[in-house]
Amino acid sequence: MLRSVTDAAPEQGIPLDALRHHGDAELIAGGVDFAVNVRGDGPPTWLRERLASRLDDLGAYPTGDDDEAAVAAVAARHGVHATSVLLLGGASEGFHLLADLAARRGMRAAVVHPSFTEPEVELRRAGVTVHRTVLREPFRLDPGRVPSDADLVVVGNPTNPTSVLHPRRDVAALCRPGRVTVVDEAFLDVVDDEPGHTLAGSDLPGLVVLRSLTKTWALAGLRVGYAVGDPALLSDLAAQRPHWPLGTLQLEAVLACVGAVGELRVIRDEVAAERAAMVRALERAGIAVVVPPEAPFVLVRTPRGADPLEFRTGLAARGIATRRCDTFPGLDSSYLRLAVRPGTMVGDLVDAWRGVAEGER
């Protein structure tokens, strides 16, 4: 039977304000950023120029042609009809709309943790009963652990912050008639085998796949993403929004990024190479990598015997920003998430890590 968070085990009792903690709160002025999962400090030059070319259009309202073109591009990318696409102001808007839908329908939700916490925040805001299905190391999805009476299920693939990529069949097993299954694929565009893992375009009951364009293309400040899934569900979500939900620059960003197949292939290869090099460097330095990472971030643990809070504070004092993980249900303060970064930045991290570790001995 589905239990609410308040009925859950004590280790699941993270307060709501902690769930709203995100990596940008860890940033240090002039420091090295391993805390935020945005690639680079801004969009690539070609994308900047593409967006800048639309600045003269901002005096007019977004056009239906722009909206239709962006929807058509997403539909073509995932091999679906336009009715199976909903453009969003970031994937987080999708969680907001879905939470309100769950509240209107009196649904009971299950969120698979550890994972991005915003879905649970939105569900609880809307007054929806939430059950936490907490996975333990190595954080592999077991569909059988999700309560059978959950009307709405949320799972990340790959999962933030564990960097675990779940088999497609296991995620698909969550879908069933009468249930809404929400798959957060915010980072799936840069995994090694996207076609073999995505559920976008799958004909499964109640499926909603959420995608973000803010991470890979460094557009966090623009807020842009989309949903692919059950047309009836997406139509219901769309009916709750104001007119012109996305601006001209957001629509242009969707059109540009979804069509940048060659550029994405280059980024995917860069992420894979940088991640492999980073893991080697971490392991050579004796830094414990918790599970083999398959997303653009790595889950690590602070040294055995060290005070986790003091260790993270020590890294910050040396200019290294990391993402604390005790705000994720199922993890504690000994875990840290590190965004995949180029070698010079990893070298700075390793030097700081060694300095803090030696200072604590």
PDB file of C-alpha atoms in Angstrom, residues 77-78 157-158 165-166 168 185-200 209 211 226 261 264-265 268 294:
ATOM      1  CA  ARG A  77      13.516  14.277 -33.519  1.00  0.00           C
ATOM      2  CA  HIS A  78      11.530  11.609 -31.656  1.00  0.00           C
ATOM      3  CA  ASN A 157      16.941   8.279 -16.445  1.00  0.00           C
ATOM      4  CA  PRO A 158      19.838   8.813 -16.161  1.00  0.00           C
ATOM      5  CA  LEU A 165      21.349   4.827 -16.412  1.00  0.00           C
ATOM      6  CA  HIS A 166      18.453   2.387 -16.046  1.00  0.00           C
ATOM      7  CA  ARG A 168      14.880   0.875 -21.008  1.00  0.00           C
ATOM      8  CA  GLU A 185      15.354  12.433 -19.326  1.00  0.00           C
ATOM      9  CA  ALA A 186      17.045  15.808 -18.776  1.00  0.00           C
ATOM     10  CA  PHE A 187      20.512  14.340 -19.378  1.00  0.00           C
ATOM     11  CA  LEU A 188      19.732  11.505 -21.772  1.00  0.00           C
ATOM     12  CA  ASP A 189      20.771  13.462 -24.869  1.00  0.00           C
ATOM     13  CA  VAL A 190      24.456  13.029 -23.937  1.00  0.00           C
ATOM     14  CA  VAL A 191      24.540   9.369 -22.846  1.00  0.00           C
ATOM     15  CA  ASP A 192      26.456   6.883 -24.969  1.00  0.00           C
ATOM     16  CA  ASP A 193      23.350   5.096 -26.310  1.00  0.00           C
ATOM     17  CA  GLU A 194      20.440   7.504 -26.314  1.00  0.00           C
ATOM     18  CA  PRO A 195      18.266   5.542 -28.812  1.00  0.00           C
ATOM     19  CA  GLY A 196      18.673   2.378 -26.750  1.00  0.00           C
ATOM     20  CA  HIS A 197      17.481   4.019 -23.524  1.00  0.00           C
ATOM     21  CA  THR A 198      14.989   6.769 -24.288  1.00  0.00           C
ATOM     22  CA  LEU A 199      11.266   6.167 -23.977  1.00  0.00           C
ATOM     23  CA  ALA A 200      10.450   9.288 -25.986  1.00  0.00           C
ATOM     24  CA  VAL A 209       8.948  12.013 -21.039  1.00  0.00           C
ATOM     25  CA  ARG A 211      13.493  16.756 -21.741  1.00  0.00           C
ATOM     26  CA  TYR A 226       9.669  19.935 -23.757  1.00  0.00           C
ATOM     27  CA  VAL A 261      22.452  16.805 -34.611  1.00  0.00           C
ATOM     28  CA  LEU A 264      25.212  17.225 -30.225  1.00  0.00           C
ATOM     29  CA  ARG A 265      27.286  14.295 -31.457  1.00  0.00           C
ATOM     30  CA  ARG A 268      28.334  13.624 -26.513  1.00  0.00           C
ATOM     31  CA  GLU A 294      26.857   7.219 -17.258  1.00  0.00           C
TER      32      GLU A 294
END
